[in-house]
Tab-separated table of C-alpha atoms in Angstrom:
chain	number	residue	atom	x	y	z
I	1	MET	CA	-3.513	-3.167	5.906
I	2	GLY	CA	-0.309	-2.565	7.813
I	3	CYS	CA	-2.017	0.312	9.599
I	4	GLY	CA	0.772	1.381	11.949
I	5	ALA	CA	-0.055	3.711	14.818
I	6	PRO	CA	-3.625	5.082	15.020
I	7	GLY	CA	-4.434	8.400	13.368
I	8	ILE	CA	-7.094	9.660	11.001
I	9	GLU	CA	-4.359	11.423	9.022
I	10	ARG	CA	-3.048	7.977	8.013
I	11	LEU	CA	-6.210	7.317	6.013
I	12	HIS	CA	-6.469	8.474	2.435
I	13	PRO	CA	-9.058	11.298	2.186
I	14	VAL	CA	-11.445	9.028	0.239
I	15	PHE	CA	-11.850	6.973	3.434
I	16	ARG	CA	-12.458	9.959	5.714
I	17	ALA	CA	-15.990	10.709	4.444
I	18	ALA	CA	-18.248	10.856	7.502
I	19	GLY	CA	-20.734	8.014	7.677
I	20	ARG	CA	-19.416	6.332	4.516
I	21	TRP	CA	-16.610	4.206	5.946
I	22	GLN	CA	-15.794	2.365	9.157
I	23	GLU	CA	-12.085	1.827	9.672
I	24	VAL	CA	-10.874	-1.637	10.699
I	25	ARG	CA	-7.131	-1.556	11.382
I	26	LEU	CA	-4.927	-4.596	10.646
I	27	ASP	CA	-1.238	-4.934	11.446
I	28	VAL	CA	1.248	-7.669	12.316
I	29	ASP	CA	2.666	-5.493	15.148
I	30	PRO	CA	0.497	-5.652	18.301
I	31	ARG	CA	2.279	-2.557	19.694
I	32	VAL	CA	0.246	-0.314	17.331
I	33	ALA	CA	-3.041	-1.623	18.813
I	34	PRO	CA	-4.721	-2.768	15.582
I	35	ASP	CA	-8.252	-4.184	15.546
I	36	ILE	CA	-6.858	-7.334	13.933
I	37	VAL	CA	-3.362	-8.670	14.622
I	38	CYS	CA	-2.158	-10.820	11.748
I	39	SER	CA	-0.022	-10.768	8.639
I	40	THR	CA	-1.439	-9.542	5.354
I	41	THR	CA	-0.096	-12.757	3.821
I	42	ASP	CA	-2.499	-14.960	5.803
I	43	MET	CA	-5.725	-13.432	7.105
I	44	GLN	CA	-7.771	-16.658	6.801
I	45	ARG	CA	-8.474	-17.000	10.536
I	46	ALA	CA	-9.111	-13.313	11.120
I	47	VAL	CA	-10.992	-12.048	8.053
I	48	GLN	CA	-13.845	-13.713	6.173
I	49	ASP	CA	-14.059	-13.916	2.393
I	50	ALA	CA	-15.696	-10.941	0.653
I	51	SER	CA	-16.201	-9.032	3.899
I	52	PHE	CA	-14.808	-5.572	3.045
I	53	ASP	CA	-15.833	-2.821	0.631
I	54	ALA	CA	-12.348	-1.366	0.287
I	55	LEU	CA	-8.800	-1.865	1.398
I	56	TRP	CA	-6.168	0.832	2.035
I	57	SER	CA	-2.512	-0.198	2.040
I	58	SER	CA	-0.084	2.681	2.410
I	59	HIS	CA	3.632	1.915	2.502
I	60	ASN	CA	3.031	-1.630	3.648
I	61	ILE	CA	3.734	-4.039	0.790
I	62	GLU	CA	7.422	-3.127	0.500
I	63	HIS	CA	7.883	-4.566	4.026
I	64	LEU	CA	7.033	-8.048	2.761
I	65	TYR	CA	9.569	-10.477	1.387
I	66	ASP	CA	9.284	-10.746	-2.376
I	67	HIS	CA	7.737	-14.232	-2.263
I	68	GLU	CA	5.094	-12.988	0.211
I	69	VAL	CA	3.728	-10.284	-2.098
I	70	THR	CA	1.666	-12.696	-4.213
I	71	LEU	CA	0.228	-14.225	-1.015
I	72	ALA	CA	-0.736	-10.775	0.310
I	73	PHE	CA	-2.317	-9.677	-2.977
I	74	ALA	CA	-4.338	-12.901	-3.138
I	75	GLU	CA	-5.525	-12.161	0.418
I	76	PHE	CA	-6.387	-8.556	-0.552
I	77	ARG	CA	-8.547	-9.939	-3.355
I	78	ARG	CA	-10.117	-12.636	-1.144
I	79	VAL	CA	-11.333	-10.265	1.588
I	80	LEU	CA	-12.913	-7.744	-0.809
I	81	LYS	CA	-16.554	-7.841	-1.849
I	82	ARG	CA	-17.321	-8.092	-5.574
I	83	SER	CA	-17.994	-4.335	-5.585
I	84	GLY	CA	-14.751	-3.639	-3.708
I	85	PHE	CA	-11.407	-2.097	-4.522
I	86	ALA	CA	-7.915	-1.850	-3.069
I	87	LEU	CA	-6.042	1.450	-2.982
I	88	ILE	CA	-2.319	0.879	-2.605
I	89	ARG	CA	0.617	3.257	-2.150
I	90	CYS	CA	4.259	2.201	-1.991
I	91	PRO	CA	7.688	3.566	-2.913
I	92	ASP	CA	8.345	3.937	-6.642
I	93	LEU	CA	11.538	1.969	-7.236
I	94	GLN	CA	12.175	3.640	-10.584
I	95	ALA	CA	11.995	7.154	-9.067
I	96	ILE	CA	14.246	6.121	-6.171
I	97	ILE	CA	16.891	4.738	-8.522
I	98	GLU	CA	16.751	7.915	-10.615
I	99	ALA	CA	17.202	10.063	-7.480
I	100	ALA	CA	20.108	7.923	-6.265
I	101	ARG	CA	21.816	8.187	-9.655
I	102	THR	CA	21.299	11.946	-9.821
I	103	ASP	CA	21.907	13.069	-6.240
I	104	GLY	CA	23.406	10.076	-4.442
I	105	LEU	CA	22.068	7.430	-2.073
I	106	GLU	CA	22.362	9.531	1.068
I	107	SER	CA	21.154	12.903	-0.200
I	108	VAL	CA	17.914	14.137	1.350
I	109	ALA	CA	15.095	13.529	-1.130
I	110	TYR	CA	12.359	15.009	1.079
I	111	VAL	CA	11.555	15.703	4.712
I	112	ALA	CA	8.802	13.592	6.298
I	113	PRO	CA	7.220	14.193	9.710
I	114	ALA	CA	9.709	11.608	11.070
I	115	GLY	CA	12.678	13.476	9.548
I	116	PRO	CA	14.833	13.629	6.393
I	117	VAL	CA	14.395	10.719	3.958
I	118	THR	CA	17.094	9.601	1.531
I	119	PRO	CA	16.978	7.238	-1.464
I	120	LEU	CA	18.757	4.704	0.764
I	121	ASP	CA	15.893	4.957	3.288
I	122	MET	CA	13.332	4.482	0.526
I	123	LEU	CA	15.171	1.414	-0.759
I	124	TYR	CA	15.751	-0.406	2.533
I	125	GLY	CA	13.494	1.262	5.091
I	126	PHE	CA	13.697	4.375	7.250
I	127	ARG	CA	17.068	3.826	8.919
I	128	PRO	CA	16.461	5.880	12.116
I	129	SER	CA	13.316	3.873	12.876
I	130	ILE	CA	15.040	0.549	12.202
I	131	ALA	CA	18.006	1.616	14.366
I	132	ARG	CA	15.578	2.212	17.255
I	133	GLY	CA	14.556	-1.453	16.998
I	134	ASN	CA	11.496	-1.244	14.752
I	135	GLU	CA	12.554	-4.011	12.387
I	136	PHE	CA	9.047	-4.115	10.870
I	137	MET	CA	10.107	-0.946	9.003
I	138	ALA	CA	12.738	-2.742	6.884
I	139	HIS	CA	11.961	-2.860	3.162
I	140	LYS	CA	12.336	-6.292	1.615
I	141	THR	CA	11.195	-5.791	-1.994
I	142	GLY	CA	10.363	-3.050	-4.490
I	143	PHE	CA	7.893	-2.145	-7.198
I	144	THR	CA	7.681	-0.369	-10.518
I	145	ASP	CA	4.305	0.536	-11.980
I	146	LEU	CA	4.412	-2.372	-14.435
I	147	ARG	CA	5.390	-4.929	-11.806
I	148	LEU	CA	2.782	-3.758	-9.302
I	149	GLY	CA	0.011	-3.828	-11.903
I	150	ARG	CA	0.992	-7.268	-13.179
I	151	LEU	CA	1.109	-8.802	-9.685
I	152	LEU	CA	-2.330	-7.425	-8.811
I	153	ILE	CA	-3.844	-8.797	-12.033
I	154	GLU	CA	-2.208	-12.170	-11.339
I	155	ALA	CA	-3.828	-12.091	-7.864
I	156	GLY	CA	-7.272	-12.006	-9.461
I	157	PHE	CA	-8.189	-8.327	-9.719
I	158	ALA	CA	-10.161	-7.603	-12.896
I	159	GLU	CA	-8.692	-4.170	-13.521
I	160	VAL	CA	-5.703	-2.250	-12.176
I	161	ARG	CA	-4.629	1.339	-12.747
I	162	THR	CA	-1.273	2.680	-11.578
I	163	LYS	CA	0.112	6.172	-11.148
I	164	ARG	CA	3.577	7.541	-10.417
I	165	ALA	CA	3.789	10.622	-8.188
I	166	LEU	CA	7.171	11.865	-6.969
I	167	PHE	CA	8.576	8.929	-4.966
I	168	ASP	CA	5.203	7.235	-4.537
I	169	LEU	CA	3.648	4.582	-6.695
I	170	TRP	CA	-0.141	4.274	-6.500
I	171	ALA	CA	-2.448	1.504	-7.654
I	172	VAL	CA	-6.181	0.978	-7.579
I	173	ALA	CA	-7.141	-2.665	-8.003
I	174	ILE	CA	-10.795	-3.268	-8.829
I	175	VAL	CA	-12.623	-6.556	-8.327
I	176	ASP	CA	-15.545	-5.986	-10.739
I	177	PRO	CA	-14.604	-4.173	-13.966
I	178	GLY	CA	-18.166	-2.836	-14.149
I	179	ARG	CA	-17.343	-0.696	-11.106
I	180	THR	CA	-14.248	0.921	-12.602
I	181	ASP	CA	-15.857	4.238	-13.571
I	182	SER	CA	-17.592	4.722	-10.203
I	183	VAL	CA	-14.442	3.809	-8.217
I	184	LEU	CA	-12.294	6.162	-10.300
I	185	ALA	CA	-14.873	8.960	-9.886
I	186	GLN	CA	-14.934	8.425	-6.129
I	187	LEU	CA	-11.134	8.577	-5.948
I	188	SER	CA	-11.090	11.655	-8.169
I	189	THR	CA	-13.287	13.594	-5.725
I	190	SER	CA	-10.695	12.935	-3.026
I	191	GLY	CA	-7.776	14.149	-5.099
I	192	ILE	CA	-6.302	11.138	-6.882
I	193	GLU	CA	-6.656	10.634	-10.615
I	194	PHE	CA	-5.791	7.456	-12.510
I	195	ASP	CA	-5.465	7.818	-16.284
I	196	GLY	CA	-5.817	5.240	-19.024
I	197	ALA	CA	-6.561	1.544	-18.891
């Protein structure tokens, strides 16, 4: 979801297992050549109900307007099979606010492949990219672990686990609670651990 430009490095390692997964790329921006061009808030015409085993959304949901998030999460749930799960990564609003308070809005928090990233960039979108005309990169809402988990449960996921890691917030949203242990074990082998219920 919100795949951006092609590249195997954009996939989480759990989805890189040879022969296990087939990537289907979805994005609203046709310039990144996705397999499916549509918004994550309305995939009805492009994606059938219960047609995917898993969903990977990395730094995508913060680009939605706040009122669109519940629509997108309901669509995430709709397109997943009963045995499916969604793995989501987005900026951690709480960590960004703490960094801004400690070091200032425009201090460099980390250096990404695209260049230095500040708390201001994490709040509103990567400013150099937006300045070059890529308005899809603007951030329109934010998430804490509690908010993200609550919204996913409200969208119909049976179980959600969240994790804070530096400036990233992670969530795994599971359709069938009977699959929780196997999904968490699969994620663990690829380097991401979710604790607690």
